[in-house]
Amino acid sequence: MSAASASPFLANIPSPPQGVWYIGPIPLRAYALCIIAGIVLAVWISNRRWIARGGREGTVVDVAVWAVPFGLIGGRLYHVATDWYKYFGPDKNPLDALKVWEGGLGIWGAVALGAVGAWIGCRQRGVPLPAFADTVAPGLVLAQAVGRLGNWFNQELYGGPTTVPWGLEIYRRIDPETGLADPIAGVAVDPTPITVVHPTFLYELVWNVGVFLLVLWADRKFRMGHGRVFALYVAGYTAGRVWIEMMRSDEATHILGIRINVFTSLLVFLAAVIYLLVVRGKREDPALLAGKPYPEDLPSTVEPKSDDSKSEEPKSDDSKSGDSKTTEDEATPDSNTEPPGETSPDQDSPGSDEDEASSAPSDKDAKSQS
C-alpha cells in the first residue's frame, strides 16, 4: 500500500503539475522566477532599512550588483562540490553542472562568495561591511523563504513518506513529446500521486519567516550593530537547517552516515554564536553609512566656484574709483557724530581707564622690547 492511500486524510498538499512553461522557444522556469523574486524582495527591504539607518538610497543596489552574481556563482560551486557525483563520473555529463535552472544552489557557498562581492561593493561605495551585512540580513532570510517555492515547483528537497495531513504529493512528470520521464521540465499527466512525503521545503520556508521576524524584533529591541544582526540570522537559520536537513531524503554526500550539510550547519552555527558573544558595541554612526558622493553630487559642489569666478571679473577704472570712493565715504565719520574714542568726561565708561592701562606697555614689556 502506498503512502498516499495509507493516509487517513483526503487532502494533502499537491505539487504543481509542471515547473516550466514555454513562450515560443523560450522556457519560463518557476525556479528561476522564485529566485529572482526573492532577490528583488531582499533588495527592496534592505534599501528601506539602509535609508532608515542613515544610509543613502541606491547604495544597496550598487552593492547588490556585486553581491548577487558572486552569490549565485558561490552557491552553484558549493552544490557541485558537495554533490560532485551527479556531474562527474561514469555516464555523467560535466556540462550539467552549469544548468543552474535545474536547481542546486548551496546557501553556504552563496553566503561566502556573496560576502566577497558585498565587500567589493562596500569598498567602492565607502561604507562599512558589518553595517551593510546587518541591514541586509532580514531580507536575505526572507529571500531564502521565497526561493524555497522554486523547490516546490521542481518537486525536490522533500523528506520521506508520511501520513501527516500536510504531506506533499509527488507526481510522475513526463516529456509530452517523447513520453520519457522528466522530473524538472516535464508535465504531470496523471493526477494520482506516486508518493506522499514530508514537505521539507515548506518546513524551511516557515522557519525562515520565523527567523525573519526574530531578527527584525531583536534589531529594533537591542539596536544591534557591528555584524551582530547578520550573526543572529546565521545562527537562527542554521539551527533550523540542522533538523530539516536530517529529514530530507534526496541524494546527498554523507560523512559517517550523516549528510554533509548537517556538519556544515553545526559548524556555522557555532561560529555565529561565538561572534554574538564576543563582539560588542553600539550601532554604527549613521554618518558612516553615507559613503562616497555620487556623480550627481559633484555639480552642486562645482557651481559655487563658477559663481565666484564670475564675480572676480576685472572691473573698469570707473568702478574701481567708485568703489574706493564708497569705501572712503564709509570710513569718514559723520560730522554730527562724535568719534567713538572721543567721549565726554562724564560719559567715559568705567572700563576705559582699565583698557588704556592694559593697552599701554608695562615697564617689563618696555625693557623686553628694548
Short mmCIF file of C-alpha atoms in Angstrom, two decimals:
data_model
loop_
_atom_site.label_atom_id
_atom_site.label_comp_id
_atom_site.label_asym_id
_atom_site.label_seq_id
_atom_site.Cartn_x
_atom_site.Cartn_y
_atom_site.Cartn_z
CA MET A 1 0.00 0.00 0.00
CA SER A 2 1.40 3.38 -0.97
CA ALA A 3 1.81 6.26 1.42
CA ALA A 4 -0.86 8.15 -0.49
CA SER A 5 -3.53 5.52 0.01
CA ALA A 6 -2.44 4.88 3.61
CA SER A 7 -3.15 8.46 4.61
CA PRO A 8 -6.40 8.80 6.58
CA PHE A 9 -6.77 12.33 5.24
CA LEU A 10 -8.28 13.10 1.87
CA ALA A 11 -6.46 16.39 1.40
CA ASN A 12 -2.71 16.75 1.06
CA ILE A 13 -0.52 19.48 -0.44
CA PRO A 14 -0.44 18.96 -4.21
CA SER A 15 2.69 19.63 -6.23
CA PRO A 16 2.39 21.85 -9.29
CA PRO A 17 1.79 19.76 -12.42
CA GLN A 18 4.77 21.45 -14.07
CA GLY A 19 7.54 23.88 -13.30
CA VAL A 20 8.41 25.09 -16.79
CA TRP A 21 6.28 26.92 -19.31
CA TYR A 22 7.24 27.90 -22.84
CA ILE A 23 6.68 31.20 -24.58
CA GLY A 24 7.54 30.05 -28.08
CA PRO A 25 11.05 28.56 -27.78
CA ILE A 26 11.81 30.45 -24.57
CA PRO A 27 11.41 28.45 -21.34
CA LEU A 28 9.88 30.24 -18.37
CA ARG A 29 11.13 28.42 -15.29
CA ALA A 30 9.38 28.75 -11.94
CA TYR A 31 12.60 28.04 -10.03
CA ALA A 32 14.36 30.99 -11.65
CA LEU A 33 11.36 33.25 -11.14
CA CYS A 34 11.28 32.42 -7.42
CA ILE A 35 14.99 33.17 -7.08
CA ILE A 36 14.56 36.50 -8.90
CA ALA A 37 11.52 37.40 -6.80
CA GLY A 38 13.47 36.67 -3.62
CA ILE A 39 16.38 38.85 -4.74
CA VAL A 40 14.07 41.76 -5.63
CA LEU A 41 12.29 41.47 -2.28
CA ALA A 42 15.59 41.35 -0.39
CA VAL A 43 16.91 44.45 -2.18
CA TRP A 44 13.68 46.35 -1.52
CA ILE A 45 13.64 45.53 2.19
CA SER A 46 17.36 46.19 2.57
CA ASN A 47 17.12 49.54 0.81
CA ARG A 48 14.38 50.71 3.20
CA ARG A 49 16.39 49.55 6.22
CA TRP A 50 19.56 51.18 4.91
CA ILE A 51 17.86 54.55 4.46
CA ALA A 52 16.27 54.27 7.93
CA ARG A 53 19.73 53.74 9.42
CA GLY A 54 21.10 56.87 7.79
CA GLY A 55 22.42 55.48 4.51
CA ARG A 56 21.72 56.80 1.05
CA GLU A 57 19.24 55.43 -1.43
CA GLY A 58 20.92 53.48 -4.21
CA THR A 59 23.78 52.11 -2.13
CA VAL A 60 22.10 48.72 -1.63
CA VAL A 61 21.55 48.34 -5.38
CA ASP A 62 25.16 49.30 -6.09
CA VAL A 63 26.47 46.67 -3.69
CA ALA A 64 23.94 44.08 -4.89
CA VAL A 65 25.36 44.39 -8.41
CA TRP A 66 28.47 42.72 -6.99
CA ALA A 67 26.99 40.53 -4.28
CA VAL A 68 24.22 38.80 -6.27
CA PRO A 69 26.37 37.40 -9.12
CA PHE A 70 29.05 36.34 -6.66
CA GLY A 71 26.41 34.68 -4.50
CA LEU A 72 24.87 32.74 -7.39
CA ILE A 73 28.28 31.50 -8.52
CA GLY A 74 29.27 30.58 -4.98
CA GLY A 75 26.00 28.76 -4.38
CA ARG A 76 26.43 26.70 -7.50
CA LEU A 77 30.08 25.91 -6.76
CA TYR A 78 29.19 24.65 -3.28
CA HIS A 79 26.42 22.45 -4.67
CA VAL A 80 28.65 20.95 -7.34
CA ALA A 81 31.48 20.41 -4.85
CA THR A 82 29.28 18.59 -2.33
CA ASP A 83 27.25 16.65 -4.92
CA TRP A 84 30.03 16.14 -7.44
CA TYR A 85 28.96 12.56 -8.25
CA LYS A 86 25.88 13.94 -10.03
CA TYR A 87 28.06 15.62 -12.66
CA PHE A 88 31.37 13.74 -12.78
CA GLY A 89 31.94 10.05 -13.22
CA PRO A 90 30.64 7.25 -15.42
CA ASP A 91 27.62 8.13 -17.56
CA LYS A 92 27.66 11.73 -16.28
CA ASN A 93 27.92 14.94 -18.25
CA PRO A 94 30.14 17.60 -16.59
CA LEU A 95 28.30 20.32 -18.54
CA ASP A 96 25.23 19.60 -16.44
CA ALA A 97 27.00 21.41 -13.62
CA LEU A 98 26.22 24.65 -15.48
CA LYS A 99 22.45 24.03 -15.55
CA VAL A 100 21.53 26.23 -12.62
CA TRP A 101 17.90 26.33 -13.78
CA GLU A 102 17.50 22.69 -12.79
CA GLY A 103 18.09 23.59 -9.14
CA GLY A 104 21.07 23.21 -6.87
CA LEU A 105 22.30 26.32 -5.06
CA GLY A 106 24.15 25.74 -1.79
CA ILE A 107 23.36 28.50 0.69
CA TRP A 108 26.80 28.32 2.29
CA GLY A 109 28.61 28.97 -0.95
CA ALA A 110 26.14 31.73 -1.79
CA VAL A 111 26.72 33.49 1.54
CA ALA A 112 30.51 33.04 1.47
CA LEU A 113 31.14 34.24 -2.08
CA GLY A 114 28.29 36.74 -1.88
CA ALA A 115 30.06 38.32 1.09
CA VAL A 116 33.15 38.76 -1.08
CA GLY A 117 31.06 40.57 -3.68
CA ALA A 118 29.45 42.70 -0.96
CA TRP A 119 32.91 43.59 0.38
CA ILE A 120 33.95 44.81 -3.06
CA GLY A 121 30.77 46.84 -3.44
CA CYS A 122 31.09 48.34 0.04
CA ARG A 123 34.66 49.40 -0.63
CA GLN A 124 33.60 51.13 -3.83
CA ARG A 125 30.82 52.97 -2.05
CA GLY A 126 32.91 53.68 1.06
CA VAL A 127 30.53 52.10 3.57
CA PRO A 128 31.34 49.61 6.38
CA LEU A 129 30.66 45.98 5.50
CA PRO A 130 29.40 44.96 9.01
CA ALA A 131 26.73 47.67 8.96
CA PHE A 132 25.70 46.63 5.46
CA ALA A 133 25.51 42.97 6.49
CA ASP A 134 23.28 43.87 9.44
CA THR A 135 21.00 45.80 7.12
CA VAL A 136 20.52 43.05 4.54
CA ALA A 137 20.23 40.11 6.97
CA PRO A 138 16.41 40.11 7.31
CA GLY A 139 15.96 40.47 3.56
CA LEU A 140 18.33 37.58 2.89
CA VAL A 141 16.47 35.06 5.03
CA LEU A 142 13.12 36.16 3.58
CA ALA A 143 14.56 35.76 0.07
CA GLN A 144 15.55 32.20 1.02
CA ALA A 145 11.95 31.55 2.03
CA VAL A 146 10.68 32.74 -1.35
CA GLY A 147 13.37 30.73 -3.14
CA ARG A 148 12.14 27.53 -1.47
CA LEU A 149 8.96 27.81 -3.51
CA GLY A 150 11.14 27.00 -6.51
CA ASN A 151 11.89 23.61 -4.92
CA TRP A 152 8.14 23.01 -4.72
CA PHE A 153 7.75 23.61 -8.47
CA ASN A 154 10.75 21.35 -9.17
CA GLN A 155 9.44 18.59 -6.86
CA GLU A 156 12.74 18.43 -4.98
CA LEU A 157 14.20 18.72 -1.48
CA TYR A 158 11.45 16.74 0.20
CA GLY A 159 11.52 14.22 3.02
CA GLY A 160 10.49 10.63 3.47
CA PRO A 161 6.98 9.17 3.07
CA THR A 162 4.43 10.34 5.62
CA THR A 163 0.74 10.19 6.54
CA VAL A 164 0.53 13.66 8.08
CA PRO A 165 -2.30 15.83 6.69
CA TRP A 166 0.18 18.30 5.24
CA GLY A 167 2.01 15.65 3.26
CA LEU A 168 3.28 16.65 -0.18
CA GLU A 169 2.01 14.75 -3.21
CA ILE A 170 4.67 13.85 -5.76
CA TYR A 171 3.60 13.20 -9.35
CA ARG A 172 5.28 11.46 -12.24
CA ARG A 173 6.24 14.03 -14.85
CA ILE A 174 6.97 13.15 -18.45
CA ASP A 175 8.08 14.93 -21.58
CA PRO A 176 4.89 15.27 -23.66
CA GLU A 177 6.81 14.85 -26.93
CA THR A 178 8.88 11.79 -26.06
CA GLY A 179 6.88 10.25 -23.22
CA LEU A 180 10.09 9.86 -21.18
CA ALA A 181 10.32 10.79 -17.51
CA ASP A 182 11.40 14.38 -16.91
CA PRO A 183 11.05 15.44 -13.25
CA ILE A 184 12.14 19.06 -13.87
CA ALA A 185 10.78 20.17 -17.23
CA GLY A 186 8.10 17.51 -17.67
CA VAL A 187 4.35 17.66 -17.12
CA ALA A 188 2.25 15.54 -14.78
CA VAL A 189 -0.42 13.91 -16.94
CA ASP A 190 -1.73 11.67 -14.14
CA PRO A 191 -3.07 13.48 -11.02
CA THR A 192 -2.55 10.36 -8.93
CA PRO A 193 0.49 10.86 -6.66
CA ILE A 194 3.19 8.25 -6.73
CA THR A 195 4.02 9.04 -3.08
CA VAL A 196 3.23 11.47 -0.27
CA VAL A 197 6.25 12.89 1.55
CA HIS A 198 7.28 15.43 4.18
CA PRO A 199 7.42 18.90 2.54
CA THR A 200 10.78 19.81 4.00
CA PHE A 201 10.97 22.77 1.64
CA LEU A 202 7.84 24.09 3.37
CA TYR A 203 9.31 23.47 6.81
CA GLU A 204 12.34 25.56 5.89
CA LEU A 205 10.15 28.26 4.33
CA VAL A 206 8.13 28.65 7.54
CA TRP A 207 11.28 28.52 9.68
CA ASN A 208 12.90 31.26 7.59
CA VAL A 209 9.89 33.52 8.01
CA GLY A 210 10.18 33.00 11.77
CA VAL A 211 13.89 33.91 11.66
CA PHE A 212 12.99 37.00 9.64
CA LEU A 213 10.59 38.17 12.36
CA LEU A 214 13.08 37.30 15.11
CA VAL A 215 15.89 39.29 13.51
CA LEU A 216 13.67 42.33 12.97
CA TRP A 217 12.49 42.25 16.58
CA ALA A 218 15.98 41.82 18.04
CA ASP A 219 17.43 44.58 15.89
CA ARG A 220 14.76 47.07 16.96
CA LYS A 221 14.85 45.98 20.61
CA PHE A 222 18.61 45.99 21.15
CA ARG A 223 19.81 48.24 18.29
CA MET A 224 22.44 45.71 17.32
CA GLY A 225 25.41 46.59 15.16
CA HIS A 226 28.89 45.56 14.00
CA GLY A 227 27.62 42.45 12.20
CA ARG A 228 25.68 41.02 15.14
CA VAL A 229 22.33 41.16 13.31
CA PHE A 230 23.85 39.12 10.50
CA ALA A 231 25.29 36.66 13.03
CA LEU A 232 21.85 36.25 14.62
CA TYR A 233 20.36 35.49 11.20
CA VAL A 234 23.04 32.88 10.53
CA ALA A 235 22.59 31.26 13.95
CA GLY A 236 18.81 31.19 13.61
CA TYR A 237 18.85 29.78 10.11
CA THR A 238 21.40 27.05 10.83
CA ALA A 239 19.54 25.96 13.98
CA GLY A 240 16.58 25.06 11.81
CA ARG A 241 18.61 23.74 8.92
CA VAL A 242 20.12 21.00 11.11
CA TRP A 243 16.85 19.19 11.88
CA ILE A 244 15.29 19.92 8.47
CA GLU A 245 18.36 18.58 6.68
CA MET A 246 18.15 15.33 8.64
CA MET A 247 14.58 14.83 7.40
CA ARG A 248 15.43 15.13 3.70
CA SER A 249 15.55 12.01 1.57
CA ASP A 250 17.14 13.35 -1.64
CA GLU A 251 20.60 12.27 -2.68
CA ALA A 252 23.46 13.97 -0.86
CA THR A 253 27.06 13.45 0.20
CA HIS A 254 27.33 11.72 3.59
CA ILE A 255 30.07 11.71 6.23
CA LEU A 256 29.81 8.97 8.86
CA GLY A 257 26.30 8.30 7.62
CA ILE A 258 25.18 11.91 8.14
CA ARG A 259 24.51 14.42 5.40
CA ILE A 260 27.41 16.83 4.89
CA ASN A 261 25.15 19.89 5.22
CA VAL A 262 24.36 18.86 8.80
CA PHE A 263 28.02 19.17 9.75
CA THR A 264 28.31 22.46 7.87
CA SER A 265 25.25 23.85 9.64
CA LEU A 266 26.59 22.90 13.06
CA LEU A 267 29.98 24.50 12.42
CA VAL A 268 28.47 27.69 11.04
CA PHE A 269 26.01 27.82 13.95
CA LEU A 270 28.83 27.64 16.50
CA ALA A 271 30.80 30.33 14.69
CA ALA A 272 27.77 32.64 14.64
CA VAL A 273 27.05 32.12 18.35
CA ILE A 274 30.69 32.81 19.27
CA TYR A 275 30.57 36.02 17.21
CA LEU A 276 27.42 37.12 19.04
CA LEU A 277 29.05 36.52 22.42
CA VAL A 278 32.40 38.12 21.65
CA VAL A 279 31.55 41.17 19.56
CA ARG A 280 30.11 44.14 21.41
CA GLY A 281 29.48 47.80 20.68
CA LYS A 282 26.74 50.22 19.78
CA ARG A 283 25.26 50.51 16.34
CA GLU A 284 27.47 52.31 13.83
CA ASP A 285 27.26 56.08 13.50
CA PRO A 286 24.76 56.93 10.72
CA ALA A 287 27.33 59.34 9.27
CA LEU A 288 29.49 56.34 8.32
CA LEU A 289 26.69 54.96 6.13
CA ALA A 290 26.62 57.96 3.79
CA GLY A 291 29.62 56.65 1.85
CA LYS A 292 31.30 58.35 -1.04
CA PRO A 293 29.46 61.05 -3.03
CA TYR A 294 27.60 60.03 -6.17
CA PRO A 295 28.42 61.62 -9.52
CA GLU A 296 25.23 63.69 -9.37
CA ASP A 297 26.52 65.26 -6.16
CA LEU A 298 29.51 66.83 -7.93
CA PRO A 299 27.71 69.66 -9.85
CA SER A 300 26.41 71.11 -6.59
CA THR A 301 29.99 71.45 -5.33
CA VAL A 302 31.28 72.94 -8.58
CA GLU A 303 28.59 75.60 -9.13
CA PRO A 304 29.75 77.96 -6.33
CA LYS A 305 33.22 78.07 -7.88
CA SER A 306 31.77 79.17 -11.22
CA ASP A 307 29.82 81.93 -9.48
CA ASP A 308 32.99 83.12 -7.71
CA SER A 309 34.87 83.22 -10.98
CA LYS A 310 32.19 85.45 -12.48
CA SER A 311 32.28 87.80 -9.51
CA GLU A 312 36.05 88.14 -9.84
CA GLU A 313 35.94 89.62 -13.35
CA PRO A 314 38.22 92.70 -13.80
CA LYS A 315 36.47 95.96 -13.11
CA SER A 316 36.79 99.19 -15.04
CA ASP A 317 38.62 102.19 -13.67
CA ASP A 318 35.34 103.94 -13.03
CA SER A 319 34.05 101.06 -10.95
CA LYS A 320 37.31 100.92 -9.02
CA SER A 321 37.17 104.65 -8.31
CA GLY A 322 33.55 104.35 -7.36
CA ASP A 323 34.33 101.52 -5.01
CA SER A 324 37.20 103.40 -3.44
CA LYS A 325 35.05 106.49 -3.07
CA THR A 326 32.36 104.46 -1.42
CA THR A 327 34.91 102.96 0.89
CA GLU A 328 36.25 106.37 1.81
CA ASP A 329 32.75 107.67 2.43
CA GLU A 330 32.03 104.72 4.66
CA ALA A 331 35.27 105.23 6.53
CA THR A 332 34.72 109.02 7.01
CA PRO A 333 32.69 109.62 10.16
CA ASP A 334 29.68 111.88 10.07
CA SER A 335 30.42 115.42 11.22
CA ASN A 336 27.48 115.30 13.59
CA THR A 337 28.67 112.10 15.14
CA GLU A 338 31.33 112.06 17.78
CA PRO A 339 34.23 109.72 17.19
CA PRO A 340 33.93 106.57 19.21
CA GLY A 341 37.10 107.30 21.14
CA GLU A 342 36.23 110.99 21.95
CA THR A 343 33.57 110.76 24.59
CA SER A 344 32.96 113.48 27.13
CA PRO A 345 34.50 113.04 30.55
CA ASP A 346 31.18 112.48 32.22
CA GLN A 347 30.34 109.75 29.62
CA ASP A 348 33.52 107.75 29.98
CA SER A 349 32.83 104.12 30.54
CA PRO A 350 34.08 102.65 33.78
CA GLY A 351 36.38 100.29 31.99
CA SER A 352 38.07 102.83 29.70
CA ASP A 353 40.94 103.52 32.08
CA GLU A 354 41.49 99.83 32.55
CA ASP A 355 41.51 99.31 28.78
CA GLU A 356 44.09 102.09 28.30
CA ALA A 357 46.17 100.69 31.10
CA SER A 358 46.06 97.27 29.65
CA SER A 359 46.91 98.54 26.19
CA ALA A 360 49.88 100.62 27.42
CA PRO A 361 53.10 98.66 27.62
CA SER A 362 54.35 97.89 31.09
CA ASP A 363 57.85 98.56 32.30
CA LYS A 364 58.73 94.94 31.92
CA ASP A 365 57.40 94.93 28.37
CA ALA A 366 59.40 98.08 27.53
CA LYS A 367 62.55 96.51 28.87
CA SER A 368 61.92 93.33 26.93
CA GLN A 369 61.27 95.28 23.75
CA SER A 370 64.49 97.26 24.23
#
